[in-house]
Structures are given as structure tokens and as C-alpha cells.
Coordinates of C-alpha atoms in Angstrom, one line a residue:
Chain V
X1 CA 22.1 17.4 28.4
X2 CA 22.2 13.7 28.3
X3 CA 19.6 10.6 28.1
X4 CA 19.8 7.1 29.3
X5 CA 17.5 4.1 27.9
X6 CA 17.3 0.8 27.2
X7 CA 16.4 0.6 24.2
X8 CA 16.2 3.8 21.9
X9 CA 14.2 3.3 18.7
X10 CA 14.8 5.9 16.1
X11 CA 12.0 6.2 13.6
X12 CA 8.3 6.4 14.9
X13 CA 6.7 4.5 11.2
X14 CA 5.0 1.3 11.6
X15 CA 8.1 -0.6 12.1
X16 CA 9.5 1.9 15.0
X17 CA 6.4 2.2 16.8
X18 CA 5.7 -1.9 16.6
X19 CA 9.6 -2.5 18.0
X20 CA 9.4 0.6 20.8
X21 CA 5.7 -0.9 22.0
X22 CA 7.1 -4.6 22.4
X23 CA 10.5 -3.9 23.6
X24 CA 8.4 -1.2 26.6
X25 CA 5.6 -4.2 27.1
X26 CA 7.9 -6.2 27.7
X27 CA 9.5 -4.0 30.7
X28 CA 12.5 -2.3 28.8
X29 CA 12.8 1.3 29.2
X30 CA 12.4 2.5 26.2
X31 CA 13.0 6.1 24.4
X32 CA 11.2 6.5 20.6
X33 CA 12.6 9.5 18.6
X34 CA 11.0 10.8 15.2
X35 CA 11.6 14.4 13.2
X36 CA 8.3 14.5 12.0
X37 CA 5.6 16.2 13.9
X38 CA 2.9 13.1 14.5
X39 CA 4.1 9.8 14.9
X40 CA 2.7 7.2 12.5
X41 CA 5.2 7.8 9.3
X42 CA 3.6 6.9 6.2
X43 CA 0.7 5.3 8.0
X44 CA -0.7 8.6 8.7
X45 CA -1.1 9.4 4.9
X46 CA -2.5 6.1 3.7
X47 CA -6.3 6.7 3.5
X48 CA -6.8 3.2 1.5
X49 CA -7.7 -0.3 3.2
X50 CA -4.6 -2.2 4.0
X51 CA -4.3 -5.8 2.2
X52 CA -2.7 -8.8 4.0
X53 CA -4.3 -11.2 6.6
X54 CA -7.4 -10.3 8.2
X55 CA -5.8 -11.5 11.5
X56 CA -3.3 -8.3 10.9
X57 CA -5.0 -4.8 9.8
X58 CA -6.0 -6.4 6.7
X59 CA -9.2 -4.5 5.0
X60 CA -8.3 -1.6 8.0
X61 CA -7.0 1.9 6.7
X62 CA -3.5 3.0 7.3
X63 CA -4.2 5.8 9.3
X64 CA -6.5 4.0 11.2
X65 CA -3.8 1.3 11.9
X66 CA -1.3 4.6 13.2
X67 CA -4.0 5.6 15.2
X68 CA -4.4 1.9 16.8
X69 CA -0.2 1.6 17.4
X70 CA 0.0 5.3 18.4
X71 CA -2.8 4.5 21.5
X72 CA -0.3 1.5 22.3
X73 CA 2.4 3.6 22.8
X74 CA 0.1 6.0 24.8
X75 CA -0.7 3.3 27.3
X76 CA 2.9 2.2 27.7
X77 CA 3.9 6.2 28.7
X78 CA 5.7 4.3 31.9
X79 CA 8.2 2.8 30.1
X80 CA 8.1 5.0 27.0
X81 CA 9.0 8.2 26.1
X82 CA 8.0 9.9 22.6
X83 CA 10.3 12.6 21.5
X84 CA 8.5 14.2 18.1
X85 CA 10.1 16.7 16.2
X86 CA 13.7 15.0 16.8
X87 CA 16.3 13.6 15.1
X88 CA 18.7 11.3 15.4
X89 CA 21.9 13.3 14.0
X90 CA 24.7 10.8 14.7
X91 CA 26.2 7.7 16.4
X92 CA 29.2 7.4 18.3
X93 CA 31.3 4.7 20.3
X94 CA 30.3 3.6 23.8
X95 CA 26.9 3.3 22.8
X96 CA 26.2 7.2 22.7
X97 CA 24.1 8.8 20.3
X98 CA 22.9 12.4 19.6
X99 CA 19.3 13.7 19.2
X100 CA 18.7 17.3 17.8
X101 CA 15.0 18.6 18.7
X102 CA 14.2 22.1 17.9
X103 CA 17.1 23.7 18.8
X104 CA 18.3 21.5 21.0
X105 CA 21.0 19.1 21.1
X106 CA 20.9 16.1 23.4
X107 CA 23.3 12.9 23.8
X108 CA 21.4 10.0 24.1
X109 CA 23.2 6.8 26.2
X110 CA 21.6 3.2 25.2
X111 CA 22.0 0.0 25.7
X112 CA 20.4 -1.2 22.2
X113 CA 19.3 0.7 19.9
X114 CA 16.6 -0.3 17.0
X115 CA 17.1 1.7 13.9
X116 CA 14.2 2.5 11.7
X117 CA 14.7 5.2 9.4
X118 CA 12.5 4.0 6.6
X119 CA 13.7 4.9 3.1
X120 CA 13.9 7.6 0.6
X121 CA 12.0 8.2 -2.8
X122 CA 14.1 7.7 -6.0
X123 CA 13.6 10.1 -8.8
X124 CA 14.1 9.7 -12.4
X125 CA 16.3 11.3 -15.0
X126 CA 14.2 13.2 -18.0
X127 CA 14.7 16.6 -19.7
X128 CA 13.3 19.6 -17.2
X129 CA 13.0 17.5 -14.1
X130 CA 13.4 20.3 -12.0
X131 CA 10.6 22.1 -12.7
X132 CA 8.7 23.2 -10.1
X133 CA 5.4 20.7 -10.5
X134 CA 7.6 17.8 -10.6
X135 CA 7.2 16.2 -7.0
X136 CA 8.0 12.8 -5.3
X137 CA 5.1 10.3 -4.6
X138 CA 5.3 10.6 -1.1
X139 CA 5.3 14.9 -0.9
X140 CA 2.2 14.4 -3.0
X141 CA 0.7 12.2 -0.3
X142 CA 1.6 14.5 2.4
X143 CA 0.6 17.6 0.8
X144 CA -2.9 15.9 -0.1
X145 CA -3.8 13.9 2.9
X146 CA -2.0 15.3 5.8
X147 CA -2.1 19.2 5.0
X148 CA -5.3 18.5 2.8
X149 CA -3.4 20.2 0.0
X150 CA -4.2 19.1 -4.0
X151 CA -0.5 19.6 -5.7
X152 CA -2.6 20.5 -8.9
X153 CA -5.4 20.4 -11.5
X154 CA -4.2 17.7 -13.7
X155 CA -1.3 15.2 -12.7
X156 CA 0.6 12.5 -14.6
X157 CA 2.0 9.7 -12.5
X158 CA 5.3 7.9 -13.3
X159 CA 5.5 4.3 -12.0
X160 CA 3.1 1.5 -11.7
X161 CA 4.0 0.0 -8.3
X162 CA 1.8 0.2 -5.8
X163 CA 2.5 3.2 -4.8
X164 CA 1.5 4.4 -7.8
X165 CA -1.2 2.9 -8.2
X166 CA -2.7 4.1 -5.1
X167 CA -1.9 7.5 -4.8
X168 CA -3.4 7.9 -8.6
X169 CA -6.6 6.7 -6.8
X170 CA -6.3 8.8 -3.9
X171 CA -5.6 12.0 -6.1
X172 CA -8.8 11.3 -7.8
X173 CA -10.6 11.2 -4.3
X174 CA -9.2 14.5 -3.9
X175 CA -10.3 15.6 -7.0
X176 CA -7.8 15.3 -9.1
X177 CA -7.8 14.8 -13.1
X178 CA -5.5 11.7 -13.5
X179 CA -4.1 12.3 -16.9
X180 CA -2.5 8.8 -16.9
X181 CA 0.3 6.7 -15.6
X182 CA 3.5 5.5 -17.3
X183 CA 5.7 2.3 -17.0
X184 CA 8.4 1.0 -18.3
X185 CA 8.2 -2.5 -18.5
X186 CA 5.7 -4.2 -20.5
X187 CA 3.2 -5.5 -17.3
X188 CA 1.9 -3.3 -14.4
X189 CA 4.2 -3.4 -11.2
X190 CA 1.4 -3.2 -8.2
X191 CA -1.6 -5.2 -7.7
X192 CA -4.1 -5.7 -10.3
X193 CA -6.9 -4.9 -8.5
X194 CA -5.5 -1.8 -7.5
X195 CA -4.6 -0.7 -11.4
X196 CA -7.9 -2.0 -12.6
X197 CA -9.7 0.5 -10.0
X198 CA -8.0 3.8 -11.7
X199 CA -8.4 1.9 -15.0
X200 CA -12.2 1.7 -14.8
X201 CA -12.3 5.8 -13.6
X202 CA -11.1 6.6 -17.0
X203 CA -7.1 6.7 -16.1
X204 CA -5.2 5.4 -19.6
X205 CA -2.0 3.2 -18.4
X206 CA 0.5 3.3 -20.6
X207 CA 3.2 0.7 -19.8
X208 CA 6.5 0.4 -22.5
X209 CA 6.2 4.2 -22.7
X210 CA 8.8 6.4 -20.7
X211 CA 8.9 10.0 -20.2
X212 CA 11.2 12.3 -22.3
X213 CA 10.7 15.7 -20.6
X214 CA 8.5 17.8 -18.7
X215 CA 7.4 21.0 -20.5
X216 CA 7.1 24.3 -19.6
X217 CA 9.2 27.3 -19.0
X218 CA 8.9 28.3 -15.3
X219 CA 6.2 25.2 -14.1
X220 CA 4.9 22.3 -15.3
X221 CA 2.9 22.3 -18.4
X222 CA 2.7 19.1 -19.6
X223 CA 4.8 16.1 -20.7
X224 CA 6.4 14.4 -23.7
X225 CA 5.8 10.6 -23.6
X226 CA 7.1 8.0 -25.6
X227 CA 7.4 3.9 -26.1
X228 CA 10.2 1.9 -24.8
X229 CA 11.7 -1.4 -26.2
X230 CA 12.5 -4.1 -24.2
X231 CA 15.9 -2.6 -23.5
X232 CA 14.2 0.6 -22.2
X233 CA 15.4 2.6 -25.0
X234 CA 13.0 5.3 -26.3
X235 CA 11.3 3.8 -30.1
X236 CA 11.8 6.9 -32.5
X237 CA 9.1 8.5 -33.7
X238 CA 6.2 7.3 -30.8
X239 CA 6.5 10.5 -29.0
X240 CA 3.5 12.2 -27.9
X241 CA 2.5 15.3 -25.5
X242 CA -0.1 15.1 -22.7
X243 CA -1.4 18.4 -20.9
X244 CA -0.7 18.6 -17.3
X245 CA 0.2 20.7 -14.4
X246 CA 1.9 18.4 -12.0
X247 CA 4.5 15.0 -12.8
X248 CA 4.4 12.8 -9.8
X249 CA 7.1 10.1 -9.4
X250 CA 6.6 6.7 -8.1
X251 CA 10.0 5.2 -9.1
X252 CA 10.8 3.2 -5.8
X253 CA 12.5 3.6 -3.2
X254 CA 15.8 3.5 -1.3
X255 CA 16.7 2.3 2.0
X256 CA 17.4 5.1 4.4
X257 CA 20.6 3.8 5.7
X258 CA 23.2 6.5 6.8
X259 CA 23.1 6.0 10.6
X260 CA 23.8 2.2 10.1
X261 CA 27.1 3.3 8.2
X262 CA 28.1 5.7 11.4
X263 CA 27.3 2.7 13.5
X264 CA 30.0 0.7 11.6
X265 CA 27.5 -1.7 10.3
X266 CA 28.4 -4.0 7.5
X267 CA 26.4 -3.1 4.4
X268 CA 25.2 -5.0 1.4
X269 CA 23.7 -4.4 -1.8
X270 CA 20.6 -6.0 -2.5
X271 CA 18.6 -4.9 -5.6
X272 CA 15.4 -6.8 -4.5
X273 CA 15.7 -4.9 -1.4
X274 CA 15.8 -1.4 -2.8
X275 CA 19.4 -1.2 -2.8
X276 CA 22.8 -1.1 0.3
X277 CA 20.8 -2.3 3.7
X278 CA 22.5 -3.4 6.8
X279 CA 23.3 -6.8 7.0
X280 CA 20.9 -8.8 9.7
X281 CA 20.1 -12.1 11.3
X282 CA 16.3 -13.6 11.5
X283 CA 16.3 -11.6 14.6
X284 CA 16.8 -8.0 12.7
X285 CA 20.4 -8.1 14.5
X286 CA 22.8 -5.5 12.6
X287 CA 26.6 -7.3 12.5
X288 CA 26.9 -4.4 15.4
X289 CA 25.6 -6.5 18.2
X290 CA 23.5 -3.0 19.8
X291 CA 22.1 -2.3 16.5
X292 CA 19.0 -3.8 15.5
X293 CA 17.2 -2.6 12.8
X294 CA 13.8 -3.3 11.0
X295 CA 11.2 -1.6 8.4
X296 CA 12.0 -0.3 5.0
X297 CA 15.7 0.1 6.6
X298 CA 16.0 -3.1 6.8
X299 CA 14.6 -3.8 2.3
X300 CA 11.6 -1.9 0.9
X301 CA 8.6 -4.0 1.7
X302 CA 4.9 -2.4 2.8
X303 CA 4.0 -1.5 6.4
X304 CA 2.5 -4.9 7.6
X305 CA 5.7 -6.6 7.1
X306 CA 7.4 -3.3 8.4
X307 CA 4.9 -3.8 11.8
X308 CA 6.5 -7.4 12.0
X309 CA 9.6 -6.6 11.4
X310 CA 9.7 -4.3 13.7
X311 CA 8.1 -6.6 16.6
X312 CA 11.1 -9.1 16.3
X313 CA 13.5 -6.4 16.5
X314 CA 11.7 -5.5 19.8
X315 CA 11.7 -8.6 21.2
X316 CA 14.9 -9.4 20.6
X317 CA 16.3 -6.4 21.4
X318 CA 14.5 -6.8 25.0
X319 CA 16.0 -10.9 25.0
X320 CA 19.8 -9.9 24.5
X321 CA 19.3 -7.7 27.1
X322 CA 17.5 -9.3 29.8
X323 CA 17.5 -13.0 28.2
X324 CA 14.3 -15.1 26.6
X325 CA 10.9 -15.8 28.2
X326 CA 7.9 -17.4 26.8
X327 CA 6.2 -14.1 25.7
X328 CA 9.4 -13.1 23.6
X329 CA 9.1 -16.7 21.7
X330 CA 5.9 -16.5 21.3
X331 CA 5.6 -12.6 20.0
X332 CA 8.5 -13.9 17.3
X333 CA 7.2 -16.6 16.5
X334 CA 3.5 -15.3 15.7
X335 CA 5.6 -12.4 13.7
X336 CA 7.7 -15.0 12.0
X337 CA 4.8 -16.7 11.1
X338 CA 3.0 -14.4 9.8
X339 CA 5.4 -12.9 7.8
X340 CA 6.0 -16.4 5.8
X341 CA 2.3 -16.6 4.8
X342 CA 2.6 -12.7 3.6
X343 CA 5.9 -13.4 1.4
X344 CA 4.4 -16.3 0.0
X345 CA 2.5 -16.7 -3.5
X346 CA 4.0 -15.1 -6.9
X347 CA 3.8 -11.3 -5.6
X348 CA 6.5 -12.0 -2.5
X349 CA 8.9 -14.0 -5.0
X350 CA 11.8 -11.0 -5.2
X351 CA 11.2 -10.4 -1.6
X352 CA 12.0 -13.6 -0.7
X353 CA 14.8 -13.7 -2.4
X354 CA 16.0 -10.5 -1.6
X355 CA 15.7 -12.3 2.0
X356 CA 17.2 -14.9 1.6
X357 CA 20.6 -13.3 0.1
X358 CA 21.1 -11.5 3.4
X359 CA 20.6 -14.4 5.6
X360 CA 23.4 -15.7 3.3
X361 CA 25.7 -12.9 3.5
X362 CA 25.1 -13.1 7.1
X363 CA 26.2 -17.1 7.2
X364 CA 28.9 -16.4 5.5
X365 CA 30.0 -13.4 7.9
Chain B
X27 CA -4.8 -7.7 -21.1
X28 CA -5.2 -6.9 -17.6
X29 CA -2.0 -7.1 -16.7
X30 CA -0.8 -4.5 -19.2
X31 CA -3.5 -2.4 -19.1
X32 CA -5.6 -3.0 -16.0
X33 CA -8.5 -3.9 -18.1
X34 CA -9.6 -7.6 -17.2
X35 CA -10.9 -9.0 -20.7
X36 CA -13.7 -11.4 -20.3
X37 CA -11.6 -14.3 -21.4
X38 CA -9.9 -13.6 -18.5
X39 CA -13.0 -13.0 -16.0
X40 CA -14.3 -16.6 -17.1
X41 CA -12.7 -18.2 -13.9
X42 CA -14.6 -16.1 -12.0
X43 CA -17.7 -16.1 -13.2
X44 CA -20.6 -18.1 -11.8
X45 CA -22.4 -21.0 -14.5
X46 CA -25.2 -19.2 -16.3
X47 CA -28.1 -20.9 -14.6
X48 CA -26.8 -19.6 -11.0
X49 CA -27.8 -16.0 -12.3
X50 CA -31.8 -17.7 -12.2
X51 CA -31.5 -18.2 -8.7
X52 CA -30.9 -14.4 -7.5
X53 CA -27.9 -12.5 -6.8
X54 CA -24.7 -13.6 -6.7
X55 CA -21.5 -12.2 -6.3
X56 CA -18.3 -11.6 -9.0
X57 CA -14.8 -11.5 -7.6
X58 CA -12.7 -9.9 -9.8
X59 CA -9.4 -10.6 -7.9
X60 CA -7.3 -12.3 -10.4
X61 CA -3.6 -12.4 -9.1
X62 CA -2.3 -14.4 -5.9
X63 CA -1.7 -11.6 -3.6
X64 CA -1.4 -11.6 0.2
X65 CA -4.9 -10.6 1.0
X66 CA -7.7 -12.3 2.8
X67 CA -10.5 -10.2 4.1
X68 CA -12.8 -11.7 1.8
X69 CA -12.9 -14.9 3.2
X70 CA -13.7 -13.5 7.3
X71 CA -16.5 -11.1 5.5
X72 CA -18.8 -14.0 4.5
X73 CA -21.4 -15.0 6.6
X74 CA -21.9 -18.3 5.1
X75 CA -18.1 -19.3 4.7
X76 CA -19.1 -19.3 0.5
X77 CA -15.0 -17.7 -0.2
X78 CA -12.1 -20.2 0.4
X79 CA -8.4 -20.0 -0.4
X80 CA -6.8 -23.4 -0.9
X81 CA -3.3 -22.1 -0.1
X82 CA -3.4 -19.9 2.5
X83 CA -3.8 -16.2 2.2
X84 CA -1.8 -15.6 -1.1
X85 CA -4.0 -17.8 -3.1
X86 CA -7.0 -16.2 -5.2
X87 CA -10.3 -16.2 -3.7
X88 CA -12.7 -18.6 -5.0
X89 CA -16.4 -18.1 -4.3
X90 CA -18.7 -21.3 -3.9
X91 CA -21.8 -20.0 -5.8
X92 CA -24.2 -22.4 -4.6
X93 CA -23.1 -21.2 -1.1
X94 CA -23.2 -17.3 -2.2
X95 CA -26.1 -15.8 -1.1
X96 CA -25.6 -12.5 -3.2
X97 CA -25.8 -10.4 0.2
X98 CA -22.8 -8.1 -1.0
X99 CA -21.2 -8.1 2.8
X100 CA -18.0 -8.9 0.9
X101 CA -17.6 -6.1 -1.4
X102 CA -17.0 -3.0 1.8
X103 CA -14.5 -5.4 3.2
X104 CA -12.3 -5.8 -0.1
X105 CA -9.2 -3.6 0.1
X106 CA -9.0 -4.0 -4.0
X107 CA -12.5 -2.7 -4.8
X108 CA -12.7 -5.9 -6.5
X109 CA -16.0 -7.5 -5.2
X110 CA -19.4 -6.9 -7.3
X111 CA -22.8 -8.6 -6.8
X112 CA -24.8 -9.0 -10.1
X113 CA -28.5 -9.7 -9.8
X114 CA -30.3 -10.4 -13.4
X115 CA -33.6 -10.1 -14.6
X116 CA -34.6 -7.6 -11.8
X117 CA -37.1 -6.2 -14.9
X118 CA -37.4 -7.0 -18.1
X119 CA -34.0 -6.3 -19.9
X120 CA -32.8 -5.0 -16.7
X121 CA -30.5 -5.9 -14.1
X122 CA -28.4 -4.6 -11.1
X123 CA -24.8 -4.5 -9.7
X124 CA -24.0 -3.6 -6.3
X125 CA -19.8 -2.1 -6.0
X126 CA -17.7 -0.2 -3.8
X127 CA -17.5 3.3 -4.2
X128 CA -15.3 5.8 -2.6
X129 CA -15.3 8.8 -4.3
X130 CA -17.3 12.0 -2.8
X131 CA -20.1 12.7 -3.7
X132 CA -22.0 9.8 -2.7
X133 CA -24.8 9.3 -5.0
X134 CA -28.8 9.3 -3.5
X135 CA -31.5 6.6 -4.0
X136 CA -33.2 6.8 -7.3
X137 CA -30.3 9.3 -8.4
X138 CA -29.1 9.0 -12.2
X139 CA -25.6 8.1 -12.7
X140 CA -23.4 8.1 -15.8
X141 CA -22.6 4.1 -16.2
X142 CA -18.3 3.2 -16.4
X143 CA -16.8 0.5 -18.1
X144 CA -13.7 -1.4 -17.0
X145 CA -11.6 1.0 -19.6
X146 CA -13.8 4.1 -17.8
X147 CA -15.9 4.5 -21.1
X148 CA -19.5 5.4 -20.6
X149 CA -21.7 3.2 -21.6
X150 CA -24.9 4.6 -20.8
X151 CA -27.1 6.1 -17.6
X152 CA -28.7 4.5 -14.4
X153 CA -30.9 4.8 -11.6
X154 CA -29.1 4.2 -8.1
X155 CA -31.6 1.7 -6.4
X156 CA -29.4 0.8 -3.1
X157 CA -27.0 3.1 -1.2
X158 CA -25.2 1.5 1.7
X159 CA -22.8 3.5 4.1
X160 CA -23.4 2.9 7.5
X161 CA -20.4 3.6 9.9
X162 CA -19.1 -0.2 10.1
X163 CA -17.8 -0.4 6.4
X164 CA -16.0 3.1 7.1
X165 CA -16.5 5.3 3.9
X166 CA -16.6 2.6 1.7
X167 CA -20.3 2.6 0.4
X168 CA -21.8 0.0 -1.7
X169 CA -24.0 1.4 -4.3
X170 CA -26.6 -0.8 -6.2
X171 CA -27.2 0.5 -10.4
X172 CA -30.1 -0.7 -12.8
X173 CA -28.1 -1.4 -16.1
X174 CA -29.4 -2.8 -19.2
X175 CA -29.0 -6.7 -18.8
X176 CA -26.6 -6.7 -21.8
X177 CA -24.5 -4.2 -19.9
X178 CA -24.3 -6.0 -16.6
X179 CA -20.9 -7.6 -17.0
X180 CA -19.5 -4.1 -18.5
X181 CA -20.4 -1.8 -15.8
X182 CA -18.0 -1.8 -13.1
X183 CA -17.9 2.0 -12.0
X184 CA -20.1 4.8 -11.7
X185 CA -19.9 8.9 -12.1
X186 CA -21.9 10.9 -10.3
X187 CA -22.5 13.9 -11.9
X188 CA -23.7 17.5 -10.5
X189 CA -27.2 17.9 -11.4
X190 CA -28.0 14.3 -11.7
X191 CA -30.5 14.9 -8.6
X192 CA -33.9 12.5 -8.3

């Protein structure tokens, strides 16, 4: 069997569901695929307030923020169709792609297609990291707020970014014994306020320490801890155990990028963007002129900047193929905007230039 | 440090904090927001336009405290948890703070509480005077302690313990 859109957006997170709703408001027909069962992505899982500008979600909980985009998408059921539980397996030439749902195996035929995959988590290397109790930040998040699910008793979190910041705080909402949290570096990675809210319920944080192993013969028993120098090598003799039943790993992550590659999209390798990313213009254009891409795909960022990524990538997606109007300006330009004022300041510095470096490679292209 | 440890020392809080005398003139609130990050709900939250941010929304709230009315609308509305109103001399040797807090369960009026400091030490017991938690600041409720006076710029948490009942 075979499909024919417009526009065919592949990932249904913040970014996907942001382009697929401007590109079908605008009139494109437009088909959204996603392998996970509820749209939303990581939205669904995040139970905290959002930050950024109170003009955008700001002080609004993720999930509520999935619930606003996925009524969007409901009203635009004209224009757009929602395939959950499918995957996009591959791309080929002549603009053909193929979708795997259940058992099923479909070729999709579109005219642009916005790619937003999202990323993957990184793990670490330490002694016994495959025991079973050692999970990724984001299977912690879905076991515990999607399947309601506690991964354990008593849980030490590796990484101080905001990720793991907040999911220490949400696993003591669910009632979980924070045992602590370890960083490398000498200075907390995520926001203050957000490390100063596990700090004050009792959670030591213990940056300049790494871990050595996990312990335990068949599961997770605990962990052996130790200081790093400013070279991130281990200090003899600072090692120490703590007791737990559960390592969770907030290490970063990775652009999810394989689909770009098959699309013969040129790559490029930017560490302050978590890594190889497709190159792309200020309009989320891939250097294949039917690829667009935005989200995490496009540089790890947070889902507010994913959402207006993901507009542009819409709205230009819907201007190469039908050329500009005033709604298309204006809908980039608001994004645009808005973007700016969230990258600015101190916290958006790497971001920025991580930014900046592919608008380069771009030029140079 | 806070940045090392997540524990804001109260060299560092001094920025924040209000002149002495203001405490005289009723309650007023303490933003503990310390770092320029791109947040802003604070500033839409106030009723009397008291929080500005010079530079847009990746500047650090700063709270006119002539302007601050102590009314604690701010604190729900803080994705950071960062907000507290401190009222002094409610009784002799005693004051209040009002915070955010999201963790079940939800204390009850005249409850005793165990009393959290920054670092998540106890530092003592106290009766819950206020609990707010009405559907518009969606399960975040903002619950009001009596602390010893001396305490009131230690406390910034609370545990509800089984069997703490009024």
C-alpha cells in the first residue's frame, strides 16, 4: 500500500506536532507519523512547570502543554492525519519513504518531509553498568510517570543537567529515596533553582566525584563513588560506597540522526549541539532541499525551543511549496523572535554558539 | 556555594533580600532566583507589577519591595520553586513563611510539620497556619509555617510526616 502528502512529519514530540499543526493550518496536507503509542514525546512525561516566557507555556506543565498541541492537531483532522504506533523505517529517492505500523509496511510519497526524530540518551562507561537497575533518565521517566511505575526504593542519579535535576525531584514525588546525585565538573550543569529544590529535601550533590562501579551480583546494590580532578581522573584514595537499588543516568544526549544520513543530508559535528546533526539554514532547511528538520534532531535544546523550531520548519516547509504569505512571515518571525530572547543571557551561551557554527557551515556550503 | 552544592549561602542571598525595616511593614516576598535563566512568569504573576527584569526574560527577577505587597501570588506561578514570602513578628519570637510545595501529602491547617533547611537538615517543628491549593495554581500548593524568628531565613522546606495530624 502507498500514501501521498504534502508534507509528512516524522516524530510527533513538541517539535513534530508544532511543524505538522502549522504546515496543516496553513492548508498543506499533512501526514504525522510516531512509534510511540500517545503523541506528545517527552512532553507527556514532564509533570514539572515549564520555564521560558510567559507568552509561551512558561509556568504550564509539559504534559499539559502535549495535551494543548495534541487538541491542535485534533482540530486540524482535515488536513492531518495521525499515524501512532508507526515508524518511519527508511528513505529513498523520488521522494518516497517507508512507514512500518504494526505489522504493516506502507510507502509513503511526499513532497517535503520535516524530520523530527528527537535524540537518544548517552550512557556512561563504569564497572557493572549492565546490571539490571542501571536505567537511562528518560526509561525512568516513562516507567514513573507514564506507566506510574517507581524503578526502585532508593536511586542514585548520575548527571546534573536539567534533566537530572528534575527527574531527582520527580522521583521524590513518586516517592522515591534520592540517595544523591553526581557530577563531574566542579559547578552544577541545570538551573539553580531546580538543584537547590532537591538540595533543600535532603538530596547531597556531589559534583567532582564520578562513579567507579555499580555493585551487586545479579541487581543493583549500591554504588562506589569517588572525586575527580580537573582532568576527570578519579583522586586515589576518595572512594566511597552509597546503598542503592537503582543508578539512573542523565549524561546527555545525542541527536537521533539516522534518517537524515539515508536522505543524503550533509552532516556536521557540533559538540554544543549534542553531537553529528544535519546541516540547516535559519529556515530548518536540510542541504536536501525536501528535508527540513527541527527539535532535538536539529541540537539538543528543551521543548520550547523544540515547539519553535518546529513552527519555522512548518512554515517554511508550506512556503517552498506553495510560496510566502503574510501569515508564514509573521508565524517565523514571532518564532524567530522568540527564540532569540530564550537563547539569550549566560544559560543559552553554548547554544548559541553551537548555532551559530551551523549557520556557518551552511555559508560556507 | 550554590552553584556547587545547590545550597545558596546567605552571602549570596543578600541581593535578594529586602532592607531590614521593610520586614516592619508586613510581609514581603524573597526571590531566591539567582542565575539569568530564560524564565519570566514571575513578572505576569504580580498584581502590582512589583517584579521587573531589566533585560528581557533572561535577566534575574528583581522585586520592588516597597511595591511588594507580601500577597504570595508569585510563588504557585514559579516553575523553580524559588519564591517565598516571609512575614516577621507574627508573635513574639515568631514568624511565618509561605512556599511551594509539591510533594503528596499535602499538609492540613494547624498540622505539625518537621522544619527543612536549604541543605534539607531539620531544624526544628511547625504549625501549618495557611494551606492554599485551589485548582488555578494546579497542584502546586502554597503552605504557610510558624518558625522561630531566628529560623525564618533557614527554613525553606517542609516534611510532612505520618502522624503529624492536628
Amino acid at each position: 500500500m502507498s500514501r501521498n502528502t504534502e508534507v509528512f512529519v516524522i516524530g510527533g514530540g513538541p517539535a513534530g506536532l508544532s511543524a505538522a499543526i502549522v504546515a496543516a493550518e496553513l492548508g498543506a496536507q499533512t501526514l504525522l507519523v510516531d512509534d510511540s503509542a500517545k503523541l506528545g514525546g517527552q512532553l507527556i512525561k514532564q509533570t514539572h512547570r515549564f520555564f521560558g516566557s510567559s507568552n509561551r507555556d512558561a509556568g504550564i506543565r509539559g504534559i499539559s502543554i502535549a495535551d494543548k498541541l495534541c487538541e491542535d492537531v485534533k482540530n486540524l483532522k482535515d488536513r492531518l492525519c495521525v499515524l501512532e504506533n508507526t515508524a518511519a523505517v527508511g528513505f529513498y529517492s523520488n521522494n518516497e519513504a517507508g512507514i512500518l505500523s504494526q505489522n504493516a509496511y506502507e510507502r509513503v510519497s511526499y513532497q517535503r518531509a520535516i524530520v523530527c526524530t528527537g535524540a537518544t540518551e548517552n550512557s556512561l562507561a563504569f564497572e557493572n553498568n549492565d546490571l539490571p537497575g542501571v536505567y537511562g533518565a528518560g526509561g525512568v521517566q516513562t516507567l514513573m510517570n507514564v506507566h506510574g511505575i517507581r524503578p526502585g526504593q532508593k536511586i542514585l542519579m548520575i548527571g546534573s543537567g536539567n534533566i537530572g535535576l528534575i527527574v531527582s525531584y520527580q522521583l521524590i514525588q513518586a516517592g522515591v529515596d534520592v540517595v544523591g546525585l553526581v557530577e563531574g565538573l566542579p559547578t552544577i550543569g541545570g538551573y539553580l533553582v531546580h538543584a537547590s529544590k532537591i538540595r533543600r529535601l535532603g538530596v547531597p550533590i556531589y559534583t567532582s566525584h564520578t562513579i567507579l562501579s555499580a555493585l551487586g551480583e545479579t541487581q543493583v546494590e549500591g554504588a562506589t563513588l569517588c572525586q575527580v580532578d580537573d582532568r576527570f581522573r578519579p583522586i586515589p584514595n576518595t572512594e566511597f560506597d552509597v546503598e542503592c537499588d537503582c543508578i539512573c543516568l542523565a549524561v546527555g544526549l545525542t541527536p537521533l540522526i539516522d534518517l537524515f544520513q539515508q536522505a543524503k543530508c550533509r552532516m556536521v559535528h557540533i559538540g554544543e549541539l549534542g553531537g553529528l546533526v544535519p546541516l540547516h539554514d535559519s529556515s530548518m532547511k536540510t542541504t536536501n532541499p525536501e528535508i527540513f528538520v527541527a527539535g532535538d534532531a536539529s541540537g539538543i535544546e528543551e521543548a520550547t525551543t523544540a515547539i519553535l523550531g518546529g513552527r519555522i520548519a512548518g512554515a517554511r516547509a508550506y512556503e517552498s511549496l506553495y510560496g510566502s504569505n503574510d501569515k508564514v512571515e509573521q508565524i517565523v518571525a514571532e518564532a524567530k523572535e522568540e527564540l532569540k530572547t530564550l537563547r539569550s543571557g549566560s544559560t543559552g551561551e553554548r547554544i548559541r554558539w553551537g548555532r551559530e557554527r551551523v549557520l556557518q557551515e551552511v555559508g560556507a556550503c | 556555594m550554590l552553584i556547587n552544592d545547590g545550597i545558596i549561602t546567605l552571602e549570596e542571598l543578600k541581593k535578594a533580600l529586602p532592607p531590614e525595616e521593610r520586614y516592619g511593614k508586613g510581609p514581603v516576598a524573597i526571590i531566591e532566583c539567582l542565575q539569568d535563566i530564560p524564565c519570566d512568569p514571575c513578572v505576569s504573576a504580580c498584581p502590582v507589577k512589583a517584579i521587573k527584569m531589566k533585560e528581557g526574560i533572561t535577566d534575574r527577577p528583581i522585586l520592588d519591595f516597597d511595591k511588594c505587597t507580601g500577597c504570595g501570588l508569585c510563588i504557585p506561578k514559579c516553575p523553580g520553586l524559588a519564591i517565598f514570602v516571609v512575614q516577621k513578628n507574627i508573635a513574639p519570637g515568631k514568624a511565618s513563611i509561605s512556599m511551594s510545595h509539591e510533594l503528596l501529602p499535602i499538609p492540613l491547617k494547624d498540622q505539625m510539620v518537621t522544619l527543612l533547611d536549604r541543605a534539607g537538615k531539620t531544624v526544628g517543628e511547625g504549625k501549618v497556619l495557611r494551606v492554599i491549593n485551589p485548582p488555578a495554581y494546579d497542584k502546586t500548593a502554597v503552605v504557610t509555617v510558624e518558625v522561630p524568628e531566628e529560623k525564618v531565613m533557614d527554613v525553606r522546606a517542609i516534611r510532612v510526616n505520618a502522624g503529624g495530624q492536628p
